[in-house]
Coordinates of C-alpha atoms in Angstrom, one line a residue:
M1 CA 73.6 74.9 93.2
N2 CA 73.2 71.2 93.7
V3 CA 76.7 69.5 93.8
E4 CA 76.6 65.8 94.4
L5 CA 79.3 64.0 96.4
W6 CA 80.7 62.3 93.4
M7 CA 81.5 65.7 91.9
W8 CA 83.6 66.7 94.9
L9 CA 85.4 63.3 94.8
A10 CA 86.0 63.6 91.1
V11 CA 87.5 67.2 91.4
C12 CA 89.7 66.1 94.4
A13 CA 90.9 63.0 92.5
G14 CA 91.6 65.1 89.4
I15 CA 93.6 67.6 91.4
I16 CA 95.6 64.8 93.0
V17 CA 96.3 63.3 89.6
M18 CA 97.5 66.6 88.2
L19 CA 99.8 67.2 91.2
L20 CA 101.3 63.7 90.7
V21 CA 101.8 64.4 87.0
D22 CA 103.5 67.7 87.9
L23 CA 105.7 66.0 90.5
F24 CA 106.7 63.3 88.1
A25 CA 107.5 65.8 85.4
H26 CA 109.8 67.7 87.8
R27 CA 111.1 64.8 89.8
K28 CA 114.8 65.8 89.1
A29 CA 116.2 69.1 90.3
H30 CA 116.7 71.4 87.3
E31 CA 116.3 75.0 86.4
I32 CA 112.9 75.8 84.9
S33 CA 113.4 77.5 81.6
L34 CA 111.2 80.4 80.4
R35 CA 109.7 78.2 77.7
E36 CA 108.9 75.4 80.1
A37 CA 107.3 77.8 82.5
A38 CA 105.3 79.4 79.7
L39 CA 104.0 76.0 78.5
W40 CA 103.0 74.9 82.0
S41 CA 101.4 78.2 82.7
A42 CA 99.3 77.9 79.6
F43 CA 98.3 74.4 80.6
W44 CA 97.2 75.4 84.1
V45 CA 95.3 78.5 82.8
A46 CA 93.6 76.4 80.1
T47 CA 92.7 73.8 82.8
G48 CA 91.1 76.4 85.1
V49 CA 89.3 78.1 82.2
G50 CA 88.1 74.7 80.8
F51 CA 86.7 73.8 84.2
G52 CA 84.9 77.2 84.3
V53 CA 83.3 76.4 80.9
L54 CA 82.2 73.0 82.3
I55 CA 80.6 74.8 85.2
W56 CA 78.9 77.3 82.8
N57 CA 77.5 74.5 80.6
S58 CA 76.4 72.3 83.5
F59 CA 75.0 74.8 86.0
G60 CA 74.2 77.9 84.0
E61 CA 75.5 81.3 83.2
E62 CA 75.2 82.7 86.7
Y63 CA 77.4 80.1 88.4
G64 CA 79.8 80.2 85.5
Q65 CA 80.3 83.9 85.9
Q66 CA 80.7 83.5 89.7
Y67 CA 83.4 80.8 89.1
F68 CA 85.3 83.0 86.7
A69 CA 85.1 86.1 89.0
G70 CA 86.5 84.0 91.8
F71 CA 89.2 82.4 89.6
V72 CA 90.3 85.9 88.4
I73 CA 90.4 87.3 91.9
E74 CA 92.5 84.3 93.2
K75 CA 94.8 84.4 90.2
S76 CA 95.4 88.1 90.5
L77 CA 96.0 88.0 94.2
A78 CA 98.4 85.1 93.6
I79 CA 100.7 87.4 91.6
D80 CA 101.4 89.3 94.8
N81 CA 102.3 85.9 96.3
V82 CA 104.8 85.4 93.5
F83 CA 106.5 88.6 94.4
I84 CA 106.9 87.5 98.1
W85 CA 108.2 84.1 97.0
A86 CA 110.9 85.9 94.9
L87 CA 111.9 87.9 98.0
I88 CA 112.1 84.7 100.1
F89 CA 114.2 82.8 97.6
A90 CA 116.5 85.8 97.2
A91 CA 116.9 86.2 101.0
F92 CA 118.1 82.6 101.3
S93 CA 120.0 82.5 98.0
V94 CA 118.0 79.4 97.0
P95 CA 119.4 77.9 93.8
R96 CA 116.8 78.0 91.0
K97 CA 117.0 74.2 90.5
Y98 CA 115.6 73.6 94.0
Q99 CA 112.8 76.2 93.9
H100 CA 110.2 74.1 92.2
R101 CA 110.3 71.4 94.9
V102 CA 109.7 74.0 97.6
L103 CA 106.8 75.6 95.6
F104 CA 105.3 72.2 94.9
L105 CA 105.2 71.4 98.6
G106 CA 104.1 74.9 99.4
V107 CA 101.1 74.8 97.0
L108 CA 100.2 71.3 98.3
G109 CA 100.0 72.7 101.8
A110 CA 98.2 75.8 100.6
L111 CA 95.5 73.6 99.1
I112 CA 95.0 71.8 102.4
F113 CA 94.9 74.9 104.5
R114 CA 92.6 76.8 102.1
G115 CA 90.3 73.8 102.0
I116 CA 90.1 74.0 105.8
F117 CA 89.5 77.8 105.7
I118 CA 86.8 77.5 103.0
A119 CA 85.0 74.9 105.1
L120 CA 85.1 77.0 108.2
G121 CA 84.1 80.1 106.2
S122 CA 81.1 78.3 104.7
V123 CA 79.9 77.0 108.1
I124 CA 80.4 80.5 109.7
L125 CA 78.5 82.3 107.0
E126 CA 75.7 79.7 107.0
N127 CA 75.1 80.1 110.7
F128 CA 76.1 83.7 111.3
A129 CA 75.1 85.8 108.2
W130 CA 76.1 89.0 109.9
V131 CA 79.8 87.9 109.6
L132 CA 79.5 88.9 106.0
Y133 CA 79.6 92.5 107.0
L134 CA 82.8 91.9 109.0
F135 CA 84.3 90.3 105.9
A136 CA 83.2 93.3 103.8
A137 CA 84.7 95.8 106.2
F138 CA 87.9 93.8 106.4
L139 CA 88.3 93.7 102.6
I140 CA 87.8 97.4 102.3
Y141 CA 90.3 98.1 105.1
T142 CA 92.8 95.6 103.5
G143 CA 92.4 97.3 100.1
I144 CA 93.0 100.8 101.5
H145 CA 95.9 99.6 103.6
M146 CA 97.4 97.9 100.5
L147 CA 97.0 101.1 98.5
I148 CA 98.8 103.2 101.2
K149 CA 101.6 100.6 101.7
R150 CA 101.9 99.6 98.0
N151 CA 105.6 100.6 97.8
E152 CA 106.7 98.9 101.0
H153 CA 108.1 95.4 101.1
S154 CA 108.7 93.2 104.2
D155 CA 112.0 91.4 104.8
P156 CA 111.2 87.7 105.2
T157 CA 114.3 87.1 107.4
Q158 CA 113.2 89.7 110.0
G159 CA 109.7 88.5 110.8
R160 CA 108.8 87.3 114.2
F161 CA 107.6 84.0 113.0
Y162 CA 110.8 83.2 111.1
K163 CA 113.0 84.2 114.1
W164 CA 110.8 82.1 116.5
F165 CA 110.9 79.0 114.2
S166 CA 114.6 79.2 113.3
A167 CA 115.6 79.6 117.0
R168 CA 113.8 76.4 117.9
V169 CA 114.7 74.1 115.0
P170 CA 118.3 72.9 114.7
S171 CA 119.5 73.5 111.2
V172 CA 122.6 73.2 109.0
K173 CA 124.0 76.0 106.9
K174 CA 124.2 74.2 103.6
F175 CA 121.9 73.0 100.9
Y176 CA 121.9 69.2 100.7
G177 CA 120.2 68.9 97.3
Q178 CA 116.4 69.0 97.6
R179 CA 116.5 67.5 101.1
L180 CA 114.5 69.2 103.8
F181 CA 116.1 67.2 106.6
V182 CA 119.5 65.6 107.1
R183 CA 121.0 63.3 109.8
I184 CA 124.5 64.2 110.8
G185 CA 126.3 62.4 113.6
G186 CA 123.1 60.9 114.9
T187 CA 121.3 64.2 115.1
L188 CA 118.4 65.3 112.8
F189 CA 118.8 68.8 111.3
A190 CA 116.6 70.9 109.1
T191 CA 118.2 72.3 105.9
P192 CA 117.7 75.9 104.7
L193 CA 115.1 74.5 102.3
L194 CA 112.8 73.6 105.2
L195 CA 113.1 77.1 106.6
V196 CA 112.2 78.5 103.1
L197 CA 109.2 76.1 102.8
V198 CA 107.9 77.1 106.2
L199 CA 108.1 80.8 105.2
V200 CA 106.4 80.1 101.9
E201 CA 103.6 78.2 103.7
F202 CA 103.2 80.9 106.4
T203 CA 103.0 83.7 103.9
D204 CA 100.3 81.8 101.9
I205 CA 98.2 81.5 105.1
I206 CA 98.5 85.2 105.6
F207 CA 97.4 85.8 102.0
A208 CA 94.5 83.4 102.4
V209 CA 93.1 85.7 105.1
D210 CA 92.6 88.3 102.3
S211 CA 91.7 86.0 99.4
I212 CA 89.1 83.7 101.0
P213 CA 86.8 86.6 102.1
A214 CA 87.3 88.2 98.7
I215 CA 86.1 85.1 96.8
F216 CA 83.1 84.7 99.2
A217 CA 82.2 88.3 98.1
V218 CA 81.5 87.0 94.5
T219 CA 80.0 83.6 95.3
S220 CA 78.6 81.8 98.4
E221 CA 78.9 78.4 96.8
S222 CA 81.6 76.3 98.6
F223 CA 82.2 74.2 95.5
L224 CA 83.0 77.3 93.4
V225 CA 85.1 78.8 96.1
F226 CA 87.2 75.7 96.5
T227 CA 87.6 74.9 92.8
A228 CA 88.4 78.5 91.9
N229 CA 91.1 78.5 94.6
A230 CA 92.4 75.1 93.6
F231 CA 92.8 75.9 89.9
A232 CA 94.3 79.3 90.6
L233 CA 96.9 77.7 93.0
L234 CA 97.8 74.8 90.7
G235 CA 99.4 77.2 88.2
L236 CA 101.3 79.3 90.8
R237 CA 104.6 77.5 90.4
A238 CA 104.7 77.9 86.7
M239 CA 103.6 81.6 87.1
Y240 CA 106.5 82.2 89.4
F241 CA 109.1 81.0 87.0
L242 CA 107.4 82.9 84.2
L243 CA 106.9 86.3 86.0
A244 CA 109.6 86.4 88.8
D245 CA 112.1 88.2 86.6
L246 CA 109.4 90.6 85.4
M247 CA 107.8 91.5 88.7
H248 CA 109.6 94.8 88.9
R249 CA 107.6 96.0 85.8
F250 CA 104.2 95.5 87.5
I251 CA 104.4 98.8 89.3
Y252 CA 100.7 99.5 89.4
L253 CA 99.6 95.9 90.2
K254 CA 99.1 96.5 93.9
V255 CA 96.9 99.6 93.1
G256 CA 94.7 97.3 90.9
L257 CA 94.6 94.6 93.6
A258 CA 93.7 97.2 96.2
L259 CA 90.8 98.6 94.1
V260 CA 89.6 95.0 93.5
L261 CA 89.5 94.3 97.2
V262 CA 87.7 97.6 97.9
W263 CA 85.2 96.8 95.1
V264 CA 84.3 93.3 96.3
G265 CA 84.2 94.6 99.9
I266 CA 81.6 97.2 98.9
K267 CA 79.7 94.7 96.8
M268 CA 79.6 92.3 99.8
G269 CA 78.6 95.0 102.3
L270 CA 75.7 96.2 100.1
H271 CA 74.4 92.8 99.1
D272 CA 71.1 93.3 101.0
V273 CA 70.6 96.7 99.4
V274 CA 71.9 96.4 95.8
K275 CA 72.2 93.1 94.0
V276 CA 75.2 93.5 91.7
P277 CA 75.0 91.0 88.8
S278 CA 77.8 88.5 88.6
G279 CA 78.5 89.5 85.0
L280 CA 79.0 93.1 86.0
S281 CA 81.2 92.2 88.9
L282 CA 83.4 90.1 86.7
T283 CA 83.6 92.9 84.1
V284 CA 84.7 95.4 86.8
I285 CA 87.3 93.1 88.2
L286 CA 88.8 92.3 84.8
T287 CA 88.8 96.0 83.8
I288 CA 90.6 97.1 86.9
L289 CA 93.3 94.4 86.6
M290 CA 93.8 94.8 82.9
A291 CA 94.1 98.6 83.3
A292 CA 96.7 98.1 86.1
I293 CA 98.7 95.6 84.1
V294 CA 98.7 97.5 80.8
A295 CA 99.5 100.8 82.6
S296 CA 102.4 99.1 84.4
L297 CA 103.9 97.7 81.3
I298 CA 103.6 101.0 79.3
V299 CA 105.1 103.2 82.1
S300 CA 107.9 100.8 83.0
R301 CA 108.9 100.0 79.4
N302 CA 111.4 102.8 79.1
K303 CA 111.9 103.4 82.7
E304 CA 114.7 101.9 84.9
V305 CA 113.0 100.2 87.7
V306 CA 115.0 98.9 90.7
H307 CA 114.4 95.3 91.7
A308 CA 113.3 94.9 95.3
E309 CA 115.9 93.0 97.3
P310 CA 115.8 91.8 100.9
A311 CA 117.8 94.0 103.2
H312 CA 119.3 90.9 105.0
K313 CA 120.5 88.2 102.6
Q314 CA 121.9 84.9 103.8
E315 CA 124.3 82.8 101.7
F316 CA 124.2 79.1 102.0
P317 CA 126.7 76.9 100.0
E318 CA 125.8 73.6 98.4
A319 CA 127.1 70.4 100.0
T320 CA 129.5 68.4 97.9
E321 CA 128.6 65.0 96.6
A322 CA 131.0 63.5 99.1
E323 CA 129.2 65.2 102.0
I324 CA 125.8 64.1 100.7
A325 CA 127.1 60.5 100.4
E326 CA 128.2 60.5 104.0
L327 CA 124.7 61.4 105.3
K328 CA 123.1 58.9 107.6
P329 CA 119.6 57.5 106.8
L330 CA 116.9 59.9 108.2
W331 CA 114.9 57.2 110.0
R332 CA 117.0 54.5 111.6
R333 CA 115.3 51.3 112.8
S334 CA 116.3 49.9 116.1
V335 CA 117.5 46.2 115.9
R336 CA 116.7 43.9 118.8
M337 CA 119.2 41.1 119.5

């Protein structure tokens, strides 16, 4: 697949423009309605699919199928991300009107980190082809582990990383609008939103350890790996607001995701023995995920399902307008006489 430099630059520029449009559209803190989330979700899915059609028409059926297989894998694994975000927001009692800003910055960071991981992965696989077998074994192990632990949920406030970070960063116990930092009495403090953002970013890095090897299992083209990741990530915020209240109904989703990871791990491990066509791989992935989603919705339709809640929940009040007005500027310039 011959991808010229201008194509990379055009894609990156397009992603930046779309991020700026999204930021401008949500510049004011407000609760995202179900209708707004549905419209944005449809827009981002259509954008990702449209780019896939462009790849199909420009580079052929094989690369088009590889892109769509990667896009579906990243989009489906991202649903698990959405569930973790819901737990984090619940654990810190983050008002719904502030959640979009956190997710916007989280996705922006995720794009940067995943770009780095993809570049490293491409270099490693190009120079050390045997690493592919390690990736395959890791994906199979991860899938089996996810299947066994599918009903277990971690508490975001009890992790070692959060305890380490919160112990070293001075913070206030109130939300000051969408601010991540505030200066009070000459001292710079983090707000609870910064702690939440750091957790969101940290969990995405953990998820990237699974998703990046998974997408390399269906395509070795760096351009397809990056674009499939990027277009899947861009729609995550809207997906969260659309699905967060329905996550308890996807009771078999982790089973489906686990089977997908095992499938792509086996496909990757046997690539020198059996060449699985990209079209067949895409069909298997879609079949597993659709079966898991449909089965979940049918079984949970008339069944009372308990929402997963963090065991340790922290309550942070919102600062008053007067308290916000009294804040000092974050960055003070020294004046020489």
